[in-house]
Coordinates of C-alpha atoms and ligand atoms in Angstrom, one line a residue:
M121 CA -51.0 71.3 6.5
Y122 CA -47.5 72.7 5.8
S123 CA -46.1 71.3 9.0
K124 CA -47.4 67.8 7.9
L125 CA -45.7 68.1 4.6
I126 CA -42.5 69.2 6.2
L127 CA -42.7 66.3 8.6
V128 CA -43.2 63.8 5.7
G129 CA -40.4 65.4 3.7
F130 CA -38.1 65.3 6.7
T131 CA -39.0 61.7 7.5
C132 CA -38.3 60.7 3.8
L133 CA -34.9 62.5 3.9
A134 CA -34.0 60.8 7.2
G135 CA -35.0 57.4 5.8
A136 CA -32.9 57.9 2.6
F137 CA -30.0 59.1 4.7
A138 CA -30.3 56.0 6.9
V139 CA -30.4 53.7 3.9
Y140 CA -27.3 55.5 2.4
L141 CA -25.5 55.2 5.7
G142 CA -26.3 51.5 5.9
Q143 CA -24.9 50.9 2.4
V144 CA -21.7 52.8 3.2
V145 CA -21.2 50.8 6.4
R146 CA -21.9 47.5 4.6
K147 CA -19.5 48.4 1.8
R148 CA -16.8 49.3 4.3
L149 CA -17.3 46.0 6.1
R150 CA -17.2 44.1 2.8
Q151 CA -13.9 45.8 2.0
C152 CA -12.5 44.8 5.4
E153 CA -13.6 41.3 5.0
P154 CA -12.1 38.8 5.1
K155 CA -8.5 40.0 4.9
D156 CA -8.4 42.8 7.5
I157 CA -10.5 41.1 10.1
H158 CA -8.4 37.9 9.7
Q159 CA -5.2 39.9 10.5
F160 CA -6.2 39.6 14.1
I161 CA -6.7 35.9 14.0
P162 CA -3.7 33.7 15.0
L163 CA -2.0 31.5 12.5
P164 CA -1.9 27.8 13.4
P165 CA 1.0 26.8 15.7
G166 CA 4.4 25.7 14.4
P167 CA 8.1 26.0 15.1
K168 CA 9.4 29.6 15.8
K169 CA 10.3 31.5 12.6
M170 CA 13.6 33.3 11.8
P171 CA 13.6 36.6 10.1
I172 CA 13.3 36.4 6.3
I173 CA 14.0 32.7 5.9
G174 CA 11.2 31.7 8.3
N175 CA 11.3 27.9 9.1
L176 CA 13.7 27.1 6.2
F177 CA 16.1 25.2 8.4
D178 CA 13.3 23.4 10.3
I179 CA 12.0 21.6 7.2
P180 CA 13.5 18.1 7.1
L181 CA 15.2 17.0 3.9
V182 CA 14.5 13.3 4.5
D183 CA 11.4 11.5 5.7
M184 CA 9.5 14.8 5.8
A185 CA 6.1 13.3 6.5
K186 CA 7.5 11.2 9.4
V187 CA 9.1 14.3 11.0
F188 CA 5.9 16.4 10.5
A189 CA 4.0 13.5 12.2
E190 CA 6.4 13.7 15.2
W191 CA 5.7 17.5 15.4
K192 CA 2.1 16.5 16.2
S193 CA 2.9 16.1 19.8
L194 CA 4.5 19.6 20.0
Y195 CA 2.0 21.6 17.9
G196 CA -1.1 19.5 17.4
D197 CA -2.9 18.3 14.2
I198 CA -2.7 21.6 12.3
I199 CA 0.9 22.9 11.8
Y200 CA 1.9 26.1 10.0
I201 CA 5.4 26.9 8.7
E202 CA 6.9 29.5 6.4
A203 CA 10.0 29.2 4.3
L204 CA 11.2 32.1 2.1
Q205 CA 7.7 33.7 2.0
Q206 CA 6.0 30.4 1.1
R207 CA 3.2 29.5 3.5
I208 CA 2.8 25.8 4.3
M209 CA 0.1 24.1 6.4
V210 CA 0.3 20.4 7.3
L211 CA -2.8 18.5 8.4
S212 CA -2.0 15.5 10.5
S213 CA -5.5 14.1 11.1
F214 CA -8.0 12.6 8.7
E215 CA -10.8 14.8 10.2
H216 CA -9.0 18.1 9.4
A217 CA -7.9 16.9 5.9
N218 CA -11.5 15.8 5.2
E219 CA -13.0 19.0 6.5
L220 CA -10.7 21.4 4.6
L221 CA -9.9 19.5 1.4
S222 CA -13.2 17.6 0.8
K223 CA -16.0 19.6 2.6
K224 CA -14.6 23.1 2.3
S225 CA -13.0 22.0 -0.9
Y226 CA -9.5 23.5 -1.1
S227 CA -9.1 22.3 -4.6
D228 CA -6.4 24.5 -6.1
R229 CA -2.8 23.3 -6.7
P230 CA 0.5 25.1 -6.2
V231 CA 2.4 25.1 -9.5
P232 CA 6.2 25.0 -9.4
M233 CA 7.5 27.7 -11.8
M234 CA 10.2 25.6 -13.6
L235 CA 8.2 22.4 -14.0
G236 CA 4.7 23.9 -14.4
E237 CA 5.2 27.1 -16.2
L238 CA 8.6 27.1 -17.9
M239 CA 8.5 23.5 -19.0
G240 CA 4.8 23.5 -19.6
L241 CA 3.7 20.6 -17.3
G242 CA 1.2 22.9 -15.8
Q243 CA -1.1 21.9 -18.7
S244 CA -1.4 18.5 -17.2
F245 CA -4.4 18.3 -14.9
A246 CA -2.5 16.9 -12.0
L247 CA -0.7 20.2 -11.9
L248 CA -3.4 22.6 -13.3
R249 CA -4.8 25.3 -11.0
Y250 CA -8.5 24.8 -10.2
C251 CA -9.9 26.2 -13.4
A252 CA -12.1 25.5 -16.5
A253 CA -9.3 23.5 -18.2
W254 CA -8.8 21.3 -15.1
K255 CA -12.5 20.7 -15.0
E256 CA -12.6 19.6 -18.6
Q257 CA -9.6 17.2 -18.2
R258 CA -11.1 15.8 -15.0
K259 CA -14.4 15.1 -16.7
F260 CA -12.5 13.0 -19.4
A261 CA -10.6 11.2 -16.7
H262 CA -13.9 10.3 -14.9
L263 CA -15.4 9.1 -18.1
A264 CA -12.6 6.8 -19.0
L265 CA -11.5 5.6 -15.5
N266 CA -14.7 5.3 -13.4
A267 CA -15.5 2.1 -11.6
G268 CA -17.5 0.7 -14.5
A269 CA -15.2 1.9 -17.4
I270 CA -12.1 0.3 -16.0
K271 CA -13.5 -3.2 -16.6
E272 CA -12.4 -2.7 -20.3
Y273 CA -8.8 -2.8 -19.1
S274 CA -8.8 -5.9 -17.0
K275 CA -7.3 -8.0 -19.9
L276 CA -4.4 -5.7 -20.5
Q277 CA -3.8 -5.4 -16.7
T278 CA -3.7 -9.2 -16.4
E279 CA -1.3 -9.4 -19.4
A280 CA 1.1 -7.0 -17.8
V281 CA 1.1 -8.9 -14.6
V282 CA 1.6 -12.3 -16.3
L283 CA 4.6 -10.9 -18.3
F284 CA 6.0 -9.6 -15.0
L285 CA 5.6 -13.0 -13.3
D286 CA 7.1 -14.8 -16.3
S287 CA 10.1 -12.5 -16.1
L288 CA 10.6 -13.6 -12.5
V289 CA 11.0 -17.2 -13.4
E290 CA 14.1 -16.5 -15.4
N291 CA 15.4 -13.4 -13.7
P292 CA 14.1 -13.0 -10.1
R293 CA 16.9 -10.7 -9.0
D294 CA 15.7 -8.1 -11.5
F295 CA 12.3 -7.8 -9.9
I296 CA 12.4 -4.0 -9.5
S297 CA 13.2 -3.0 -13.1
Q298 CA 10.8 -5.7 -14.3
L299 CA 8.1 -4.2 -12.1
R300 CA 8.8 -0.7 -13.4
L301 CA 8.4 -2.0 -16.9
A302 CA 5.2 -3.9 -16.2
T303 CA 3.4 -1.0 -14.4
G304 CA 4.5 1.4 -17.2
R305 CA 3.3 -1.0 -19.9
A306 CA -0.2 -1.3 -18.3
V307 CA -0.6 2.5 -17.9
L308 CA 0.6 3.2 -21.5
S309 CA -1.6 0.5 -22.9
M310 CA -4.6 1.7 -21.0
T311 CA -4.0 5.3 -22.0
Y312 CA -3.3 5.0 -25.7
G313 CA -4.2 1.4 -26.7
F314 CA -0.6 0.2 -27.4
P315 CA -0.3 -3.6 -27.3
V316 CA 1.1 -4.4 -23.8
K317 CA 4.2 -6.0 -25.2
S318 CA 5.3 -4.0 -28.2
S319 CA 8.3 -2.1 -29.4
E320 CA 6.4 1.2 -29.3
T321 CA 5.6 0.7 -25.6
M322 CA 9.2 -0.1 -24.8
N323 CA 10.5 3.0 -26.7
F324 CA 8.0 5.4 -25.0
I325 CA 8.7 3.9 -21.6
A326 CA 12.4 4.7 -22.0
E327 CA 11.6 8.3 -22.9
L328 CA 9.0 8.7 -20.3
E329 CA 11.3 7.5 -17.6
I330 CA 13.8 10.2 -18.4
M331 CA 10.9 12.7 -18.1
M332 CA 9.9 11.1 -14.8
A333 CA 13.3 11.8 -13.3
T334 CA 12.9 15.5 -14.3
I335 CA 9.4 15.6 -12.8
G336 CA 10.5 13.9 -9.6
K337 CA 13.2 16.5 -9.1
G338 CA 11.0 19.5 -10.1
M339 CA 8.2 18.5 -7.7
M340 CA 10.4 19.0 -4.6
P341 CA 9.6 22.4 -3.1
G342 CA 12.3 24.9 -4.1
A343 CA 14.0 22.4 -6.5
Y344 CA 15.1 25.2 -8.8
A345 CA 16.0 28.8 -7.7
V346 CA 13.3 30.1 -10.1
D347 CA 10.7 28.3 -8.0
I348 CA 11.6 30.4 -5.0
F349 CA 12.4 33.7 -6.9
P350 CA 10.1 33.7 -9.9
W351 CA 11.6 37.0 -11.2
L352 CA 14.7 35.0 -12.1
R353 CA 12.9 33.9 -15.2
Y354 CA 13.3 37.4 -16.7
I355 CA 17.1 37.3 -16.6
P356 CA 18.2 36.8 -20.2
S357 CA 19.8 33.5 -21.2
W358 CA 23.1 35.1 -22.3
V359 CA 23.8 36.1 -18.7
P360 CA 26.7 33.9 -17.5
F361 CA 25.8 30.9 -15.3
N362 CA 22.1 31.4 -16.0
N363 CA 20.9 27.9 -17.1
I364 CA 17.2 28.4 -16.3
H365 CA 16.2 28.9 -20.0
A366 CA 18.3 26.0 -21.2
I367 CA 16.9 23.5 -18.6
A368 CA 13.4 24.8 -19.3
A369 CA 13.8 24.4 -23.1
E370 CA 15.1 20.9 -22.8
G371 CA 12.3 19.8 -20.5
R372 CA 9.7 21.5 -22.7
T373 CA 10.9 19.7 -25.9
R374 CA 10.9 16.3 -24.2
L375 CA 7.5 16.9 -22.6
L376 CA 5.9 17.8 -25.9
R377 CA 7.3 14.7 -27.5
V378 CA 6.2 12.3 -24.8
V379 CA 2.7 13.8 -24.6
G380 CA 2.3 14.4 -28.4
L381 CA 3.6 11.2 -30.1
P382 CA 1.6 8.5 -28.3
F383 CA -1.5 10.7 -28.7
E384 CA -1.0 10.8 -32.5
Y385 CA -0.7 7.0 -32.4
A386 CA -3.9 6.6 -30.5
K387 CA -5.7 9.0 -32.9
Q388 CA -4.7 6.9 -35.8
Q389 CA -5.7 3.7 -34.0
F390 CA -9.0 5.3 -33.2
S391 CA -9.8 5.9 -36.9
S392 CA -8.9 2.3 -37.9
P393 CA -11.7 -0.2 -38.6
S394 CA -11.2 -2.0 -35.2
P395 CA -10.0 0.5 -32.6
T396 CA -8.6 -0.7 -29.3
A397 CA -10.4 0.4 -26.1
S398 CA -8.3 3.0 -24.4
F399 CA -8.5 6.2 -22.3
T400 CA -7.9 8.3 -25.4
A401 CA -10.4 6.4 -27.6
T402 CA -13.1 6.8 -25.0
C403 CA -12.4 10.6 -24.9
L404 CA -12.3 10.9 -28.7
Q405 CA -15.8 9.4 -28.9
V406 CA -17.3 12.3 -26.9
E407 CA -19.4 14.7 -29.0
G408 CA -17.3 17.7 -30.0
A409 CA -14.1 16.0 -29.1
A410 CA -12.3 17.6 -32.0
D411 CA -12.6 21.0 -30.3
M412 CA -11.3 19.6 -27.1
E413 CA -8.3 17.8 -28.5
H414 CA -5.8 19.9 -26.5
Q415 CA -7.4 18.9 -23.2
I416 CA -7.7 15.3 -24.2
R417 CA -4.0 15.2 -25.1
W418 CA -3.0 16.6 -21.8
A419 CA -5.5 14.5 -19.8
A420 CA -4.0 11.4 -21.4
G421 CA -0.5 12.8 -21.0
S422 CA -1.1 13.0 -17.2
M423 CA -1.6 9.3 -16.7
Y424 CA 1.9 7.8 -16.9
G425 CA 3.5 10.3 -14.5
A426 CA 0.7 9.9 -12.0
G427 CA -0.1 6.2 -12.4
S428 CA 3.1 4.2 -13.1
E429 CA 5.5 4.8 -10.2
T430 CA 2.7 5.0 -7.6
T431 CA 1.6 1.5 -8.5
M432 CA 5.1 0.2 -8.7
G433 CA 6.0 1.7 -5.3
T434 CA 2.9 0.1 -3.7
V435 CA 3.8 -3.4 -5.1
L436 CA 7.4 -3.0 -4.0
A437 CA 6.2 -2.3 -0.4
F438 CA 4.2 -5.5 -0.6
I439 CA 7.1 -7.5 -1.8
L440 CA 9.2 -6.2 1.1
A441 CA 6.4 -6.9 3.6
M442 CA 6.1 -10.5 2.3
A443 CA 9.8 -11.2 2.9
L444 CA 9.6 -9.6 6.4
Y445 CA 6.3 -11.3 7.4
P446 CA 6.3 -14.9 6.2
D447 CA 3.3 -15.9 8.4
I448 CA 1.1 -13.3 6.7
Q449 CA 2.3 -14.5 3.3
T450 CA 1.3 -18.0 4.2
K451 CA -2.2 -16.8 5.3
I452 CA -2.7 -15.0 2.0
R453 CA -1.6 -18.1 0.1
M454 CA -3.9 -20.4 2.1
E455 CA -6.9 -18.2 1.3
L456 CA -6.0 -18.1 -2.4
D457 CA -5.5 -21.9 -2.6
H458 CA -8.7 -22.5 -0.7
V459 CA -10.9 -20.1 -2.7
V460 CA -9.3 -19.9 -6.2
G461 CA -7.4 -23.3 -6.3
H462 CA -3.8 -24.3 -5.8
G463 CA -1.5 -22.1 -7.9
Q464 CA -4.3 -20.7 -10.0
L465 CA -4.0 -17.0 -11.0
P466 CA -7.0 -15.2 -9.4
T467 CA -9.1 -12.9 -11.6
L468 CA -10.8 -9.7 -10.5
D469 CA -14.1 -11.7 -10.2
D470 CA -12.6 -13.7 -7.3
R471 CA -12.0 -10.5 -5.3
S472 CA -15.2 -10.4 -3.3
R473 CA -14.5 -13.9 -1.9
L474 CA -11.0 -13.0 -0.6
P475 CA -11.4 -11.0 2.7
Y476 CA -7.9 -11.6 3.9
V477 CA -6.3 -10.6 0.6
N478 CA -8.4 -7.4 0.6
A479 CA -7.3 -6.6 4.2
A480 CA -3.7 -7.2 3.1
I481 CA -4.1 -4.7 0.2
K482 CA -5.4 -2.1 2.6
E483 CA -2.5 -2.9 4.9
I484 CA 0.1 -2.2 2.1
M485 CA -1.5 1.3 1.5
R486 CA -1.4 2.0 5.2
W487 CA 2.0 0.4 6.2
N488 CA 4.0 2.4 3.7
P489 CA 1.8 4.8 1.8
V490 CA 3.5 5.6 -1.5
V491 CA 2.7 9.3 -1.4
P492 CA 3.0 10.0 2.3
L493 CA 2.2 13.8 2.0
S494 CA -0.2 13.1 -0.8
L495 CA -0.1 15.9 -3.5
P496 CA -0.3 19.4 -2.1
H497 CA -3.5 21.5 -2.3
F498 CA -3.5 25.3 -2.3
T499 CA -5.7 28.0 -0.9
S500 CA -7.1 30.4 -3.4
K501 CA -8.7 32.7 -0.7
E502 CA -8.4 33.5 3.0
D503 CA -10.2 31.3 5.5
V504 CA -10.6 30.7 9.2
Y505 CA -10.6 27.2 10.5
Q506 CA -10.8 26.0 14.1
G507 CA -10.0 29.5 15.3
F508 CA -6.9 29.8 13.1
R509 CA -6.3 32.0 10.1
V510 CA -5.5 30.2 6.8
P511 CA -3.9 32.8 4.5
K512 CA -4.6 32.9 0.8
G513 CA -1.8 31.2 -1.1
T514 CA -1.0 28.5 1.5
I515 CA 0.3 25.1 0.3
V516 CA -1.7 22.5 2.2
F517 CA -0.3 19.0 2.8
P518 CA -2.5 16.3 4.2
N519 CA -0.1 14.1 6.1
V520 CA -1.1 10.7 5.0
W521 CA 1.8 9.1 6.9
A522 CA 0.4 10.6 10.2
M523 CA -3.1 9.4 9.4
S524 CA -1.8 5.9 8.7
R525 CA -0.2 5.6 12.2
D526 CA -3.4 5.3 14.2
N527 CA -3.6 2.8 17.0
I528 CA -7.3 2.3 17.1
S529 CA -7.2 -1.5 16.5
G530 CA -4.6 -2.0 19.3
I531 CA -2.0 -3.3 16.9
S532 CA 1.2 -1.3 16.6
P533 CA 1.1 0.8 13.5
D534 CA 4.7 -0.3 12.6
E535 CA 3.6 -4.0 12.2
F536 CA 2.3 -5.3 8.9
A537 CA -0.9 -6.9 10.1
P538 CA -4.0 -7.1 7.8
E539 CA -5.9 -8.3 10.9
R540 CA -6.3 -4.7 12.0
F541 CA -9.0 -4.3 9.2
L542 CA -10.9 -7.5 10.1
D543 CA -13.9 -7.2 12.4
D544 CA -13.5 -10.8 13.7
C545 CA -9.8 -10.1 14.7
V546 CA -10.0 -6.8 16.5
E547 CA -12.7 -4.9 18.5
R548 CA -12.3 -1.7 16.5
T549 CA -10.9 -1.8 13.0
A550 CA -8.3 0.7 11.9
L551 CA -9.2 3.8 9.7
D552 CA -9.7 2.6 6.1
P553 CA -6.7 3.7 4.0
Y554 CA -9.0 4.1 0.9
S555 CA -10.3 7.2 2.7
Y556 CA -6.8 8.9 2.6
A557 CA -4.3 7.1 0.4
F558 CA -5.8 8.4 -2.8
G559 CA -6.2 12.0 -1.8
F560 CA -9.2 14.2 -1.0
G561 CA -12.2 16.1 -2.4
R562 CA -12.4 17.1 -6.0
R563 CA -8.7 16.3 -6.5
I564 CA -9.1 12.6 -5.4
C565 CA -7.0 10.3 -7.6
P566 CA -9.1 9.5 -10.7
G567 CA -7.0 6.4 -11.4
R568 CA -7.8 4.8 -8.0
F569 CA -10.0 2.0 -9.4
F570 CA -7.5 1.1 -12.1
A571 CA -4.7 1.2 -9.5
D572 CA -6.6 -0.9 -7.0
N573 CA -7.3 -3.6 -9.6
S574 CA -3.6 -3.6 -10.7
V575 CA -2.4 -4.0 -7.1
F576 CA -4.9 -6.9 -6.5
L577 CA -3.6 -8.7 -9.6
Y578 CA 0.1 -8.3 -8.6
V579 CA -0.5 -9.3 -5.0
T580 CA -2.5 -12.4 -5.8
G581 CA -0.4 -13.3 -8.8
L582 CA 2.9 -13.1 -6.8
V583 CA 1.7 -15.1 -3.8
S584 CA -0.2 -17.8 -5.7
T585 CA 2.8 -18.7 -7.9
F586 CA 5.9 -17.7 -5.9
V587 CA 7.4 -17.8 -2.5
I588 CA 9.1 -14.5 -1.3
S589 CA 11.7 -14.7 1.4
P590 CA 14.8 -12.8 2.7
T591 CA 17.9 -13.6 0.8
V592 CA 20.0 -16.4 2.4
G593 CA 22.6 -15.1 4.8
S594 CA 23.0 -14.3 8.4
D595 CA 21.7 -10.7 7.9
G596 CA 18.8 -11.4 5.6
R597 CA 15.8 -10.0 7.6
N598 CA 17.9 -7.3 9.3
S599 CA 19.1 -5.9 6.0
L600 CA 15.5 -5.8 4.8
L601 CA 14.5 -3.8 7.9
R602 CA 17.1 -1.3 6.9
A603 CA 16.0 -1.2 3.2
P604 CA 16.5 2.3 1.8
F605 CA 13.4 4.2 0.8
R606 CA 13.2 6.5 -2.1
Q607 CA 12.8 10.1 -0.8
G608 CA 10.7 12.8 -2.4
M609 CA 7.0 13.1 -3.2
M610 CA 6.9 9.4 -3.6
R611 CA 8.4 7.1 -1.0
F612 CA 8.9 3.4 -1.6
P613 CA 11.6 0.8 -0.9
E614 CA 14.3 0.7 -3.5
S615 CA 17.4 -1.4 -4.1
F616 CA 16.6 -4.2 -1.7
H617 CA 17.2 -7.9 -2.3
V618 CA 14.7 -10.7 -1.7
C619 CA 14.6 -14.3 -2.9
I620 CA 11.6 -15.0 -5.2
L621 CA 11.2 -18.6 -6.2
P622 CA 8.3 -20.4 -8.0
R623 CA 6.2 -22.6 -5.8
S624 CA 6.9 -25.5 -8.1
E625 CA 8.4 -26.2 -11.5
K626 CA 5.0 -27.1 -12.9
L627 CA 3.6 -23.7 -11.9
A628 CA 6.7 -22.0 -13.5
E629 CA 6.1 -23.9 -16.7
E630 CA 2.4 -23.0 -16.8
L631 CA 3.3 -19.3 -16.3
Q632 CA 5.8 -19.4 -19.2
A633 CA 3.3 -21.2 -21.4
R634 CA 0.7 -18.5 -20.6
A635 CA 3.1 -15.7 -21.4
R636 CA 4.1 -17.4 -24.7
E637 CA 0.5 -17.8 -25.6
M638 CA -0.2 -14.1 -25.0
S639 CA 2.7 -13.1 -27.2
K640 CA 1.5 -15.4 -30.0
N641 CA -2.0 -13.8 -29.8
G642 CA -0.7 -10.6 -31.0
S643 CA 0.9 -8.8 -28.2
E644 CA 4.2 -8.4 -29.9
Ligands
LIG239 C1 -1.5 2.8 -5.9 C2 -1.5 3.7 -6.8 C3 -1.9 5.2 -6.7 C4 -1.9 6.0 -5.6 C5 -1.6 5.6 -4.2 C6 -2.3 7.3 -6.0 C7 -2.5 8.4 -5.2 C8 -2.8 9.7 -5.7 C9 -2.9 10.8 -4.8 C10 -2.7 10.8 -3.3 C11 -3.3 11.9 -5.6 C12 -3.5 13.3 -5.1 C13 -4.9 13.6 -4.8 C14 -5.2 14.9 -4.2 O1 -4.6 15.9 -4.7 O2 -5.9 15.0 -3.2 C15 -3.4 11.4 -6.9 C16 -3.7 12.2 -8.0 C17 -3.8 11.7 -9.3 N1 -3.7 10.4 -9.7 FE1 -3.2 8.8 -8.5 N2 -2.6 7.3 -7.4 C18 -2.3 6.0 -7.8 C19 -2.4 5.5 -9.1 C20 -2.9 6.3 -10.2 C21 -3.1 5.7 -11.5 C22 -3.0 4.3 -11.9 C23 -3.5 6.8 -12.3 C24 -3.9 6.8 -13.7 C25 -4.2 5.8 -14.4 C26 -3.5 8.0 -11.4 C27 -3.8 9.3 -11.9 C28 -3.8 10.4 -11.1 C29 -4.1 11.7 -11.6 C30 -4.3 12.1 -13.0 C31 -4.0 12.6 -10.5 C32 -4.2 14.1 -10.4 C33 -5.7 14.4 -10.1 C34 -6.0 15.9 -10.1 O3 -5.1 16.7 -9.8 O4 -7.1 16.3 -10.3 N3 -3.2 7.6 -10.2 N4 -3.1 10.0 -7.0

């Protein structure tokens, strides 16, 4: 009897000890995981690092995306570099970018210290970390910019395009600054409900463009010393040669102005008897909007920076392509004349009947993608992918430029050829740029439907009413082939010259009459 009791007691003790031991082992393993185990896993390949500075001198200062694409033949599709402690991974194929950024959902963003934290732009959802505030702003953007909601804005988008085309009749040489104005007008009007052609719009665009220059500079990795050595922020402002605080204060003041003032206008407009449809008005209608005003203000304040220059750069690439490829311009025009009517400005309703135009729009986004390294994502935890370790805190660039260079269709990637997207022209069509040009996963561009409609209206408006050609002179086409491209996060042709002439005097007069009519109907 006693021996039975002892046996049962012993068995219970042994069982309890085994359970305890299991828990200890599991806990230890959890502590090891993932970090320690990952230490033994190799990082993805990349150029050899130097002590302390890493690959600092390997990182190209111009055409970064193109150089990274060339590295593909040396290191493969997943490249890893380090510069001054910053880890960077470049994904050069659509499959890897889609797998990591969309399916595994690397949705965080790296935030530059000067621009994001010291100036305060980190409150804008384009630069917010992956957090509750980002989710709120993102919901607002989805509400006001989804494929159905953007129909509200087609009138203002058409107005901005007509004003641009009208300006070309009188002043074709000024097409770049006129296009900057037009794309800015459309985004501001959509965001806050300003009339497309108004003095408020002009004033805000002037201020916003100054802010854009600051943002353009601050987005470059390591633009300010404080981005690389964040502790510099603690050096007091009275220390000689320390201008960090002065630069930050100036940027912060300007930013608060350009985000705050138009929002106040939109709020007033919203409470008037006949409010105009706009991004802000849509958000203010949401139940409980008063408690979320801060997020609405910053969601709206994100639009100009993200939407104006990207659209402009895309249309500039199209204008360059039309001067370089007159045969393709003729094909687009023939389709427009045939489907919509000679010299008629197409509307968004015509789009589904214009396959060649749609292929040409895809081709602009592929030929010279305006954000060739997209916007960087960021890893908020350790990971292992394809046998490689992906450390926490790695900046991840999807190399859109490399993705756009595919040869699947058999047509050289350097050629501007909409045919590569048409089933009846090639055996295998090229990878659809809508799958990569607007980014990936939860961070995908929320303005893509609005942008796509704008690009359609510019492309069709330009070709149906004007002829674009190289400027007269022996070196016309050659100088276009050497057109300088803006360097930085955004890449687009700048300061190039083309000849833009109306197809006929009658069409020019019709355009002018239409622009006058719009001004009379309350735009100014
Ligand atoms: C042709 C024009 C455009 C292109 C090529 C473009 C491309 C992109 C890309 C590549 C991203 C980064 C996505 C990612 O991180 O994975 C992005 C983000 C963004 N875009 Fe666009 N975009 C365009 C126009 C617009 C327009 C017109 C708007 C607004 C009206 C807009 C608003 C935004 C915003 C707010 C973000 C940040 C999203 C976030 O971080 O959650 N974009 N865009």
